Amino acid sequence: GDLSFTDIKILETKMRKFINDGEISSAIALGKKVLNSKNQKSFPSFWQAMIFAQICNEEYEQASRNINEYYQVFQGTNSYEIGQISEALLKTEKGDFATAYKIVNSISAERAKSLSADEVAISLLVLARCCLNVKDNVQAHINFNKALNCTKSLLIKLIVLTDIAELDCKMNAKQAMQKWKTMVEGLKGSGKCASYINTVNSMVAFTEGKKEEAFKVASECLKEKHRCGKAVAWYGHLLCLEGKQSEAEELLARMTAGSYTAECLMTEVTSGNIN
């Protein structure tokens, strides 16, 4: 039925707290309750949070449908372009970096001025991933750092931190990894946040030559009920480094089909190309 403006704002606050704490499934359950309401045009920010939660939960098809519906509902309004940020993030999750880059750069300069800190951070995350795709590691690093500096959300911070730590780990940038070690030590979170924290800690341990610890910490992510493709892919990468491609291949069943991380692990398993 209909929800009052006050009801929606209370539920939105709860939903954003769930997301920030990494409790994505709880956020999505709450979001479905609100999006079933009749007066959908009243709460674009709730839609945006719901779509972001679905992307984080690797529910890519549902997120795509919600983005398309969002565009229909908010066509011609000031909220329309915010949906483009979510779409660009989704494109990077699916490996379509060219489209993601085009989408972010299509947002008008005037509209960009009114973006929230977290919306700017997601835009920078998208641009950083696009830079990585064309091997521009320097610009990717700059964009990742900018995103880290401006985001207010713990979950977004951890997503960015995992991406930049992975880059520095594979580049064997030990000094930079110590910086991320210090940063992640001060972060606490449950659910998906915990998976990202463990993944970064595993990367740090690996660069410090503590392979056993790296494996142990990374394996903690596999015990979680939610999907975290980045965590699984990292564990698979560690297995490939040890020549255990068959074990790494088994992990693909725990990843979202069609995701960029799954495709990367598949390539690593089948080609033996370990970066």
XYZ file of N, CA and C in Angstrom:
825
model
N 0.816 -1.197 0.000
C 0.000 0.000 0.000
C 0.852 1.249 0.000
N 0.222 2.390 0.206
C 0.952 3.651 0.238
C 1.718 3.816 1.539
N 2.870 4.438 1.427
C 3.685 4.760 2.598
C 3.793 6.276 2.687
N 3.782 6.775 3.883
C 3.925 8.215 4.060
C 5.374 8.617 3.841
N 5.593 9.910 3.625
C 6.953 10.413 3.447
C 7.802 10.091 4.673
N 7.225 10.242 5.858
C 7.958 9.949 7.100
C 8.325 8.474 7.182
N 7.376 7.606 6.829
C 7.654 6.157 6.830
C 8.845 5.837 5.935
N 8.818 6.422 4.751
C 9.864 6.139 3.762
C 11.228 6.620 4.248
N 11.273 7.809 4.826
C 12.557 8.346 5.298
C 13.119 7.498 6.433
N 12.246 6.997 7.312
C 12.696 6.115 8.400
C 13.259 4.815 7.826
N 12.535 4.233 6.870
C 12.981 2.987 6.253
C 14.259 3.195 5.438
N 14.370 4.358 4.801
C 15.576 4.656 4.026
C 16.803 4.720 4.936
N 16.643 5.352 6.091
C 17.744 5.427 7.058
C 18.166 4.033 7.502
N 17.181 3.175 7.754
C 17.480 1.796 8.163
C 18.185 1.044 7.041
N 17.688 1.237 5.831
C 18.259 0.541 4.682
C 19.709 0.944 4.448
N 19.971 2.233 4.505
C 21.343 2.704 4.285
C 22.277 2.212 5.386
N 21.761 2.066 6.596
C 22.587 1.521 7.683
C 22.916 0.061 7.405
N 21.925 -0.699 6.936
C 22.174 -2.095 6.577
C 23.272 -2.177 5.509
N 23.161 -1.326 4.481
C 24.146 -1.334 3.401
C 25.527 -0.968 3.937
N 25.574 0.095 4.721
C 26.859 0.556 5.243
C 27.523 -0.496 6.125
N 26.710 -1.299 6.820
C 27.239 -2.344 7.690
C 27.561 -3.626 6.939
N 27.224 -3.660 5.644
C 27.507 -4.860 4.855
C 26.425 -5.911 4.919
N 25.292 -5.588 5.550
C 24.178 -6.536 5.650
C 23.254 -6.328 4.451
N 23.730 -6.764 3.303
C 23.078 -6.454 2.037
C 21.716 -7.138 1.897
N 21.621 -8.393 2.306
C 20.353 -9.114 2.173
C 19.239 -8.435 2.957
N 19.561 -7.943 4.145
C 18.570 -7.238 4.964
C 18.142 -5.939 4.289
N 19.101 -5.267 3.667
C 18.798 -4.018 2.962
C 17.847 -4.273 1.802
N 18.103 -5.345 1.041
C 17.270 -5.657 -0.121
C 15.852 -6.039 0.313
N 15.738 -6.799 1.387
C 14.416 -7.190 1.890
C 13.601 -5.955 2.265
N 14.263 -4.991 2.884
C 13.591 -3.753 3.264
C 13.241 -2.929 2.028
N 14.138 -2.926 1.062
C 13.914 -2.167 -0.159
C 12.713 -2.660 -0.935
N 12.524 -3.977 -0.988
C 11.387 -4.540 -1.717
C 10.069 -4.083 -1.114
N 10.058 -3.930 0.188
C 8.836 -3.476 0.858
C 8.450 -2.077 0.383
N 9.439 -1.218 0.264
C 9.165 0.166 -0.129
C 8.839 0.272 -1.607
N 9.575 -0.470 -2.449
C 9.362 -0.355 -3.890
C 8.044 -0.972 -4.344
N 7.392 -1.702 -3.454
C 6.054 -2.210 -3.761
C 4.977 -1.168 -3.482
N 5.403 -0.064 -2.875
C 4.462 1.008 -2.588
C 4.021 1.679 -3.891
N 2.867 2.300 -3.883
C 2.311 2.882 -5.107
C 2.960 4.213 -5.492
N 3.359 4.992 -4.498
C 3.876 6.339 -4.809
C 5.394 6.311 -5.004
N 5.835 5.600 -6.045
C 7.254 5.364 -6.265
C 8.034 6.636 -6.569
N 7.410 7.596 -7.210
C 8.132 8.798 -7.614
C 8.590 9.630 -6.426
N 8.097 9.310 -5.262
C 8.400 10.117 -4.079
C 9.780 9.837 -3.498
N 10.416 8.745 -3.893
C 11.659 8.382 -3.202
C 12.748 7.854 -4.137
N 13.320 8.702 -4.985
C 14.412 8.269 -5.878
C 15.636 7.769 -5.132
N 15.945 8.395 -3.987
C 17.142 7.973 -3.250
C 17.002 6.562 -2.713
N 15.768 6.156 -2.410
C 15.554 4.786 -1.946
C 15.790 3.806 -3.094
N 15.313 4.153 -4.277
C 15.573 3.332 -5.460
C 17.073 3.178 -5.684
N 17.774 4.298 -5.581
C 19.220 4.275 -5.819
C 19.928 3.350 -4.827
N 19.506 3.418 -3.562
C 20.103 2.560 -2.545
C 19.791 1.093 -2.826
N 18.572 0.831 -3.247
C 18.159 -0.544 -3.560
C 18.976 -1.109 -4.714
N 19.129 -0.326 -5.763
C 19.900 -0.775 -6.923
C 21.352 -1.042 -6.529
N 21.922 -0.137 -5.737
C 23.302 -0.328 -5.289
C 23.428 -1.616 -4.478
N 22.448 -1.883 -3.604
C 22.471 -3.104 -2.795
C 22.406 -4.342 -3.684
N 21.577 -4.296 -4.721
C 21.471 -5.436 -5.625
C 22.768 -5.665 -6.395
N 23.412 -4.587 -6.798
C 24.698 -4.726 -7.488
C 25.724 -5.352 -6.537
N 25.744 -4.876 -5.299
C 26.671 -5.414 -4.306
C 26.393 -6.890 -4.015
N 25.127 -7.267 -4.110
C 24.738 -8.655 -3.860
C 24.855 -9.512 -5.115
N 25.383 -8.908 -6.176
C 25.600 -9.571 -7.458
C 24.293 -10.082 -8.061
N 23.203 -9.373 -7.791
C 21.909 -9.649 -8.426
C 21.808 -8.747 -9.660
N 22.624 -9.054 -10.651
C 22.802 -8.142 -11.764
C 21.559 -7.988 -12.638
N 20.839 -9.072 -12.866
C 19.648 -8.984 -13.714
C 18.564 -8.142 -13.038
N 18.376 -8.368 -11.732
C 17.380 -7.583 -10.992
C 17.756 -6.111 -10.971
N 19.053 -5.853 -10.761
C 19.529 -4.467 -10.731
C 19.294 -3.795 -12.076
N 19.557 -4.516 -13.151
C 19.366 -3.968 -14.498
C 17.899 -3.629 -14.745
N 17.009 -4.513 -14.319
C 15.570 -4.243 -14.488
C 15.153 -3.017 -13.689
N 15.664 -2.904 -12.461
C 15.315 -1.750 -11.628
C 15.861 -0.451 -12.208
N 17.050 -0.517 -12.801
C 17.629 0.675 -13.434
C 16.746 1.134 -14.596
N 16.315 0.187 -15.419
C 15.458 0.536 -16.559
C 14.129 1.132 -16.090
N 13.566 0.560 -15.021
C 12.313 1.085 -14.489
C 12.536 2.460 -13.866
N 13.681 2.614 -13.207
C 14.036 3.907 -12.620
C 14.081 4.989 -13.705
N 14.695 4.668 -14.828
C 14.773 5.621 -15.935
C 13.369 6.023 -16.412
N 12.477 5.061 -16.483
C 11.116 5.346 -16.945
C 10.380 6.257 -15.969
N 10.534 5.977 -14.684
C 9.812 6.736 -13.660
C 10.356 8.155 -13.536
N 11.686 8.303 -13.645
C 12.297 9.604 -13.368
C 12.797 10.332 -14.613
N 12.326 9.889 -15.774
C 12.670 10.567 -17.031
C 12.283 12.046 -16.952
N 13.230 12.919 -17.296
C 12.952 14.345 -17.304
C 13.048 15.030 -15.955
N 13.509 14.298 -14.936
C 13.663 14.899 -13.613
C 15.143 15.042 -13.272
N 15.428 15.768 -12.192
C 16.816 15.950 -11.757
C 17.433 14.657 -11.228
N 16.593 13.683 -10.924
C 17.087 12.414 -10.364
C 17.556 11.445 -11.440
N 17.228 11.722 -12.689
C 17.482 10.764 -13.771
C 18.964 10.367 -13.854
N 19.847 11.370 -13.846
C 21.265 11.088 -14.087
C 21.924 10.305 -12.955
N 21.339 10.348 -11.761
C 21.896 9.549 -10.665
C 21.788 8.065 -10.989
N 20.733 7.703 -11.700
C 20.589 6.309 -12.121
C 21.711 5.872 -13.037
N 22.286 6.825 -13.772
C 23.376 6.495 -14.686
C 24.633 6.043 -13.936
N 24.827 6.576 -12.744
C 25.988 6.169 -11.950
C 25.868 4.695 -11.570
N 24.655 4.304 -11.163
C 24.412 2.898 -10.835
C 24.604 2.012 -12.055
N 24.114 2.489 -13.199
C 24.263 1.703 -14.426
C 25.739 1.535 -14.789
N 26.526 2.594 -14.640
C 27.951 2.520 -14.961
C 28.663 1.534 -14.041
N 28.313 1.555 -12.754
C 28.905 0.602 -11.815
C 28.556 -0.823 -12.214
N 27.293 -1.040 -12.571
C 26.858 -2.370 -12.999
C 27.633 -2.825 -14.236
N 27.867 -1.904 -15.175
C 28.607 -2.255 -16.391
C 30.020 -2.739 -16.058
N 30.672 -2.103 -15.065
C 32.025 -2.557 -14.707
C 31.985 -3.935 -14.054
N 30.916 -4.208 -13.303
C 30.772 -5.527 -12.687
C 30.623 -6.613 -13.751
N 30.067 -6.215 -14.896
C 29.848 -7.168 -15.987
C 30.968 -7.138 -17.027
N 31.941 -6.233 -16.836
C 33.084 -6.183 -17.739
C 32.913 -5.307 -18.960
N 31.842 -4.511 -19.001
C 31.618 -3.609 -20.142
C 32.166 -2.227 -19.782
N 33.479 -2.103 -19.843
C 34.128 -0.877 -19.387
C 33.949 0.290 -20.359
N 33.880 0.003 -21.629
C 33.710 1.075 -22.617
C 32.395 1.809 -22.395
N 31.322 1.047 -22.172
C 30.018 1.669 -21.932
C 30.004 2.410 -20.605
N 30.616 1.807 -19.597
C 30.672 2.440 -18.272
C 31.365 3.794 -18.349
N 32.478 3.842 -19.065
C 33.230 5.086 -19.223
C 32.389 6.147 -19.933
N 31.695 5.709 -20.973
C 30.860 6.632 -21.748
C 29.722 7.191 -20.883
N 29.126 6.339 -20.063
C 28.008 6.765 -19.219
C 28.445 7.830 -18.216
N 29.555 7.567 -17.510
C 30.024 8.516 -16.493
C 30.373 9.854 -17.124
N 30.994 9.810 -18.282
C 31.392 11.060 -18.936
C 30.237 11.784 -19.605
N 29.079 11.129 -19.662
C 27.903 11.784 -20.254
C 27.142 12.620 -19.230
N 27.473 12.464 -17.940
C 26.798 13.240 -16.902
C 27.240 14.695 -17.013
N 26.282 15.581 -17.078
C 26.587 16.994 -17.287
C 27.411 17.577 -16.134
N 28.244 18.559 -16.450
C 29.069 19.208 -15.427
C 28.209 19.865 -14.358
N 27.092 20.426 -14.788
C 26.182 21.085 -13.842
C 25.592 20.071 -12.865
N 25.199 18.908 -13.392
C 24.624 17.862 -12.539
C 25.694 17.267 -11.624
N 26.922 17.150 -12.125
C 27.999 16.564 -11.339
C 28.289 17.364 -10.075
N 28.034 18.680 -10.148
C 28.296 19.539 -8.986
C 27.395 19.200 -7.793
N 26.237 18.619 -8.076
C 25.281 18.337 -7.007
C 25.336 16.891 -6.512
N 26.293 16.104 -7.015
C 26.415 14.715 -6.573
C 26.871 14.656 -5.122
N 26.401 13.637 -4.416
C 26.850 13.427 -3.032
C 28.271 12.880 -3.034
N 28.887 12.863 -1.873
C 30.262 12.348 -1.756
C 30.341 10.889 -2.195
N 29.345 10.092 -1.825
C 29.362 8.681 -2.206
C 29.103 8.485 -3.696
N 28.273 9.345 -4.282
C 28.023 9.264 -5.723
C 29.282 9.632 -6.507
N 30.024 10.611 -6.007
C 31.301 10.966 -6.623
C 32.282 9.802 -6.491
N 32.304 9.177 -5.316
C 33.213 8.052 -5.078
C 32.931 6.893 -6.027
N 31.650 6.589 -6.232
C 31.296 5.502 -7.150
C 31.708 5.859 -8.579
N 31.503 7.111 -8.964
C 31.915 7.557 -10.304
C 33.423 7.398 -10.484
N 34.187 7.772 -9.465
C 35.646 7.635 -9.522
C 36.066 6.165 -9.533
N 35.336 5.332 -8.793
C 35.598 3.888 -8.804
C 35.401 3.337 -10.208
N 34.337 3.753 -10.856
C 34.061 3.315 -12.226
C 35.193 3.742 -13.160
N 35.609 4.997 -13.068
C 36.681 5.501 -13.932
C 37.997 4.771 -13.660
N 38.263 4.465 -12.392
C 39.485 3.736 -12.046
C 39.480 2.342 -12.662
N 38.348 1.671 -12.586
C 38.252 0.334 -13.173
C 38.413 0.394 -14.687
N 37.889 1.442 -15.291
C 38.050 1.611 -16.739
C 39.519 1.828 -17.101
N 40.221 2.581 -16.260
C 41.655 2.806 -16.490
C 42.439 1.500 -16.365
N 42.087 0.701 -15.384
C 42.749 -0.593 -15.222
C 42.564 -1.459 -16.462
N 41.391 -1.384 -17.041
C 41.087 -2.213 -18.204
C 41.974 -1.884 -19.395
N 42.433 -0.631 -19.483
C 43.322 -0.238 -20.583
C 44.774 -0.118 -20.094
N 45.057 -0.725 -18.945
C 46.413 -0.811 -18.379
C 46.997 0.537 -17.967
N 46.129 1.508 -17.709
C 46.608 2.802 -17.219
C 46.578 2.761 -15.689
N 47.550 2.059 -15.119
C 47.562 1.836 -13.669
C 47.767 3.119 -12.872
N 48.511 4.045 -13.438
C 48.793 5.295 -12.716
C 47.512 6.092 -12.516
N 46.751 6.296 -13.597
C 45.501 7.053 -13.484
C 44.478 6.288 -12.650
N 44.490 4.964 -12.759
C 43.588 4.151 -11.937
C 43.880 4.383 -10.461
N 45.154 4.405 -10.123
C 45.577 4.623 -8.739
C 45.111 5.986 -8.237
N 45.246 6.985 -9.088
C 44.822 8.348 -8.716
C 43.315 8.373 -8.437
N 42.543 7.763 -9.315
C 41.083 7.755 -9.148
C 40.652 6.941 -7.933
N 41.306 5.815 -7.692
C 40.998 5.018 -6.500
C 41.242 5.842 -5.234
N 42.375 6.525 -5.190
C 42.708 7.340 -4.013
C 41.700 8.469 -3.806
N 41.289 9.109 -4.895
C 40.286 10.168 -4.792
C 38.974 9.616 -4.240
N 38.606 8.428 -4.705
C 37.369 7.799 -4.234
C 37.459 7.478 -2.744
N 38.597 6.970 -2.322
C 38.797 6.669 -0.901
C 38.668 7.921 -0.049
N 39.185 9.009 -0.555
C 39.214 10.255 0.225
C 37.849 10.919 0.348
N 36.948 10.658 -0.589
C 35.683 11.395 -0.547
C 34.496 10.587 -0.043
N 34.564 9.254 -0.066
C 33.397 8.471 0.317
C 33.116 8.529 1.812
N 31.836 8.484 2.154
C 31.404 8.449 3.548
C 30.978 7.042 3.955
N 30.669 6.207 2.980
C 30.144 4.865 3.235
C 31.262 3.864 3.494
N 31.113 3.079 4.560
C 32.099 2.048 4.874
C 32.175 1.017 3.756
N 31.030 0.580 3.255
C 31.034 -0.451 2.219
C 31.717 0.044 0.949
N 31.388 1.250 0.508
C 32.037 1.795 -0.693
C 33.535 1.927 -0.469
N 33.922 2.399 0.714
C 35.347 2.526 1.034
C 36.048 1.171 0.910
N 35.402 0.121 1.394
C 36.016 -1.212 1.364
C 36.056 -1.791 -0.046
N 35.043 -1.496 -0.859
C 35.074 -1.940 -2.253
C 36.253 -1.297 -2.969
N 36.411 0.006 -2.784
C 37.524 0.729 -3.414
C 38.858 0.239 -2.856
N 38.920 0.069 -1.550
C 40.158 -0.359 -0.908
C 40.596 -1.734 -1.408
N 39.640 -2.631 -1.606
C 39.969 -3.965 -2.120
C 40.516 -3.884 -3.535
N 39.913 -3.034 -4.352
C 40.391 -2.879 -5.733
C 41.809 -2.305 -5.784
N 42.073 -1.279 -4.994
C 43.398 -0.647 -5.046
C 44.445 -1.540 -4.384
N 44.048 -2.276 -3.349
C 44.991 -3.200 -2.709
C 45.364 -4.334 -3.657
N 44.385 -4.798 -4.427
C 44.661 -5.849 -5.400
C 45.653 -5.351 -6.456
N 45.461 -4.127 -6.912
C 46.378 -3.539 -7.888
C 47.787 -3.452 -7.319
N 47.920 -2.925 -6.106
C 49.242 -2.757 -5.508
C 49.883 -4.092 -5.150
N 49.052 -5.056 -4.761
C 49.572 -6.383 -4.443
C 50.177 -7.032 -5.680
N 49.461 -6.965 -6.793
C 49.954 -7.586 -8.031
C 51.149 -6.838 -8.608
N 51.302 -5.547 -8.201
C 52.462 -4.770 -8.620
C 53.595 -4.885 -7.601
N 53.332 -5.654 -6.530
C 54.303 -5.850 -5.439
C 54.754 -4.514 -4.841
N 53.799 -3.600 -4.703
C 54.074 -2.279 -4.118
C 53.957 -2.392 -2.593
N 55.006 -2.847 -1.966
C 54.956 -3.184 -0.544
C 54.709 -1.972 0.355
N 55.283 -0.843 -0.010
C 55.073 0.357 0.803
C 53.603 0.775 0.784
N 53.014 0.727 -0.395
C 51.597 1.080 -0.514
C 50.738 0.089 0.259
N 51.106 -1.190 0.222
C 50.320 -2.208 0.927
C 50.336 -1.990 2.433
N 51.421 -1.434 2.937
C 51.466 -1.126 4.374
C 50.478 -0.021 4.724
N 50.292 0.892 3.785
C 49.310 1.963 3.980
C 47.906 1.380 4.064
N 47.592 0.433 3.176
C 46.267 -0.182 3.189
C 46.100 -1.080 4.408
N 47.195 -1.663 4.864
C 47.144 -2.473 6.083
C 46.733 -1.610 7.269
N 47.343 -0.439 7.375
C 47.011 0.480 8.460
C 45.565 0.940 8.359
N 45.119 1.225 7.130
C 43.756 1.708 6.942
C 42.733 0.648 7.320
N 42.933 -0.584 6.860
C 41.941 -1.630 7.089
C 41.904 -2.065 8.553
N 43.007 -1.888 9.262
C 43.040 -2.243 10.683
C 42.056 -1.404 11.493
N 41.755 -0.217 10.997
C 40.847 0.669 11.721
C 39.398 0.526 11.293
N 39.106 -0.453 10.434
C 37.747 -0.621 9.924
C 37.109 -1.896 10.477
N 35.874 -1.790 10.873
C 35.137 -2.931 11.402
C 33.831 -3.057 10.634
N 33.426 -4.282 10.350
C 32.172 -4.476 9.649
C 31.798 -5.940 9.607
N 30.528 -6.200 9.358
C 30.049 -7.573 9.271
C 29.615 -7.852 7.838
N 29.063 -9.034 7.608
C 28.549 -9.354 6.286
C 29.569 -9.158 5.185
N 29.173 -8.466 4.143
C 30.048 -8.277 2.992
C 31.237 -7.401 3.332
N 31.061 -6.477 4.276
C 32.188 -5.645 4.716
C 33.304 -6.523 5.268
N 32.937 -7.536 6.053
C 33.929 -8.440 6.638
C 34.683 -9.202 5.552
N 33.981 -9.569 4.488
C 34.634 -10.283 3.380
C 35.693 -9.415 2.714
N 35.373 -8.142 2.500
C 36.353 -7.243 1.902
C 37.538 -7.011 2.844
N 37.266 -6.864 4.119
C 38.341 -6.665 5.095
C 39.276 -7.868 5.101
N 38.716 -9.072 5.106
C 39.545 -10.280 5.084
C 40.337 -10.393 3.795
N 39.740 -9.987 2.687
C 40.436 -10.061 1.401
C 41.643 -9.123 1.383
N 41.458 -7.909 1.865
C 42.579 -6.963 1.923
C 43.658 -7.480 2.869
N 43.260 -8.004 4.015
C 44.236 -8.545 4.963
C 45.008 -9.719 4.359
N 44.340 -10.521 3.554
C 45.008 -11.628 2.869
C 46.019 -11.110 1.861
N 45.660 -10.071 1.140
C 46.581 -9.472 0.169
C 47.805 -8.899 0.864
N 47.585 -8.264 2.004
C 48.696 -7.699 2.779
C 49.625 -8.821 3.233
N 49.034 -9.891 3.776
C 49.840 -11.024 4.251
C 50.652 -11.623 3.101
N 50.054 -11.696 1.921
C 50.746 -12.260 0.764
C 51.968 -11.426 0.402
N 51.820 -10.098 0.390
C 52.955 -9.235 0.034
C 54.042 -9.273 1.102
N 53.662 -9.653 2.308
C 54.640 -9.782 3.389
C 55.301 -11.153 3.403
N 54.955 -11.988 2.432
C 55.554 -13.317 2.340
C 54.926 -14.343 3.257
N 53.771 -14.027 3.816
C 53.093 -14.941 4.746
C 51.991 -15.681 3.983
N 52.410 -16.631 3.173
C 51.457 -17.312 2.295
C 50.414 -18.112 3.061
N 50.846 -18.797 4.108
C 49.913 -19.599 4.890
C 48.815 -18.726 5.500
N 49.224 -17.583 6.037
C 48.256 -16.654 6.619
C 47.348 -16.080 5.535
N 47.924 -15.792 4.369
C 47.131 -15.250 3.263
C 46.019 -16.216 2.869
N 46.359 -17.507 2.781
C 45.363 -18.529 2.455
C 44.301 -18.644 3.550
N 44.763 -18.645 4.784
C 43.845 -18.818 5.918
C 42.829 -17.683 5.989
N 43.315 -16.460 5.863
C 42.421 -15.298 5.966
C 41.470 -15.250 4.766
N 41.992 -15.558 3.584
C 41.147 -15.539 2.389
C 40.058 -16.600 2.471
N 40.373 -17.753 3.059
C 39.390 -18.842 3.143
C 38.225 -18.493 4.057
N 38.428 -17.531 4.958
C 37.342 -17.113 5.846
C 36.172 -16.553 5.043
N 36.482 -15.931 3.920
C 35.427 -15.338 3.086
C 34.510 -16.408 2.494
N 35.050 -17.613 2.287
C 34.266 -18.676 1.667
C 33.196 -19.220 2.607
N 33.319 -18.902 3.881
C 32.342 -19.374 4.868
C 31.091 -18.505 4.898
N 31.184 -17.320 4.290
C 30.053 -16.397 4.312
C 28.948 -16.879 3.368
N 27.691 -16.584 3.725
C 26.551 -17.013 2.920
C 26.366 -16.129 1.690
N 26.729 -14.853 1.802
C 26.532 -13.943 0.673
C 27.615 -14.146 -0.383
N 27.328 -13.682 -1.583
C 28.309 -13.766 -2.666
C 29.264 -12.583 -2.593
N 30.537 -12.871 -2.743
C 31.541 -11.820 -2.839
C 32.568 -12.270 -3.864
N 32.282 -11.961 -5.120
C 33.113 -12.440 -6.205
C 34.570 -12.057 -6.080
N 34.832 -10.849 -5.600
C 36.212 -10.390 -5.473
C 36.986 -11.273 -4.494
N 36.341 -11.643 -3.379
C 36.987 -12.482 -2.367
C 37.266 -13.878 -2.908
N 36.293 -14.442 -3.606
C 36.457 -15.785 -4.166
C 37.534 -15.777 -5.250
N 37.527 -14.738 -6.091
C 38.519 -14.644 -7.165
C 39.931 -14.531 -6.599
N 40.076 -13.788 -5.507
C 41.390 -13.657 -4.894
C 41.870 -15.002 -4.354
N 40.982 -15.733 -3.703
C 41.353 -17.057 -3.195
C 41.733 -17.979 -4.359
N 40.971 -17.884 -5.443
C 41.295 -18.677 -6.623
C 42.644 -18.298 -7.204
N 42.969 -17.006 -7.171
C 44.271 -16.537 -7.649
C 45.405 -17.149 -6.828
N 45.212 -17.179 -5.514
C 46.229 -17.787 -4.642
C 46.412 -19.266 -4.982
N 45.317 -19.958 -5.252
C 45.403 -21.375 -5.618
C 46.162 -21.555 -6.932
N 45.887 -20.677 -7.901
C 46.574 -20.764 -9.195
C 48.077 -20.537 -9.043
N 48.431 -19.631 -8.156
C 49.855 -19.381 -7.908
C 50.568 -20.625 -7.382
N 49.803 -21.491 -6.714
C 50.355 -22.738 -6.170
C 50.202 -23.899 -7.147
N 49.716 -23.595 -8.356
C 49.540 -24.641 -9.356
C 48.313 -25.507 -9.135
N 47.367 -24.996 -8.360
C 46.156 -25.769 -8.036
C 44.968 -25.246 -8.858
N 45.144 -25.281 -10.171
C 44.100 -24.751 -11.055
C 42.785 -25.519 -10.936
N 42.867 -26.811 -10.703
C 41.635 -27.598 -10.602
C 40.811 -27.173 -9.392
N 41.473 -26.873 -8.274
C 40.755 -26.395 -7.093
C 40.184 -25.007 -7.332
N 40.956 -24.187 -8.044
C 40.481 -22.840 -8.352
C 39.260 -22.905 -9.264
N 39.269 -23.852 -10.203
C 38.142 -23.989 -11.133
C 36.859 -24.336 -10.394
N 36.965 -25.116 -9.333
C 35.786 -25.491 -8.544
C 35.122 -24.270 -7.905
N 35.915 -23.212 -7.681
C 35.372 -22.006 -7.054
C 34.424 -21.248 -7.983
N 34.538 -21.496 -9.283
C 33.694 -20.776 -10.240
C 32.209 -21.017 -9.980
N 31.890 -22.179 -9.418
C 30.494 -22.488 -9.107
C 29.955 -21.582 -8.013
N 30.860 -20.943 -7.258
C 30.451 -20.067 -6.165
C 30.422 -18.604 -6.606
N 30.674 -18.379 -7.876
C 30.705 -17.017 -8.393
C 29.517 -16.769 -9.313
N 29.209 -15.505 -9.527
C 28.070 -15.142 -10.358
C 28.433 -15.261 -11.837
N 27.670 -16.075 -12.550
C 27.927 -16.277 -13.975
C 27.837 -14.959 -14.730
N 28.792 -14.716 -15.603
C 28.796 -13.499 -16.403
C 29.436 -12.306 -15.736
N 29.866 -12.471 -14.492
C 30.535 -11.357 -13.815
C 31.967 -11.245 -14.312
N 32.515 -10.042 -14.238
C 33.879 -9.818 -14.707
C 34.887 -10.598 -13.868
N 34.661 -10.656 -12.561
C 35.594 -11.386 -11.692
C 35.606 -12.872 -12.023
N 34.432 -13.431 -12.335
C 34.366 -14.847 -12.692
C 35.099 -15.104 -14.006
N 34.933 -14.188 -14.958
C 35.608 -14.334 -16.249
C 37.128 -14.254 -16.085
N 37.576 -13.365 -15.192
C 39.021 -13.232 -14.951
C 39.591 -14.515 -14.346
N 38.868 -15.084 -13.373
C 39.355 -16.322 -12.760
C 39.338 -17.458 -13.765
N 38.307 -17.531 -14.589
C 38.228 -18.557 -15.621
C 39.423 -18.460 -16.574
N 39.757 -17.245 -16.975
C 40.908 -17.029 -17.854
C 42.193 -17.488 -17.184
N 42.319 -17.153 -15.909
C 43.525 -17.536 -15.162
C 43.638 -19.052 -15.047
N 42.525 -19.708 -14.814
C 42.510 -21.171 -14.648
C 42.845 -21.872 -15.952
N 42.252 -21.402 -17.040
C 42.388 -22.120 -18.316
C 43.642 -21.782 -19.104
N 44.121 -20.551 -18.935
C 45.276 -20.123 -19.736
C 46.597 -20.232 -18.998
N 46.507 -20.297 -17.672
C 47.736 -20.312 -16.879
C 48.400 -18.953 -16.827
N 47.677 -17.925 -17.321
C 48.211 -16.549 -17.317
C 47.951 -15.920 -15.961
N 48.931 -15.911 -15.083
C 48.782 -15.421 -13.727
C 49.434 -14.058 -13.609
N 48.611 -13.042 -13.340
C 49.111 -11.672 -13.236
C 49.346 -11.286 -11.785
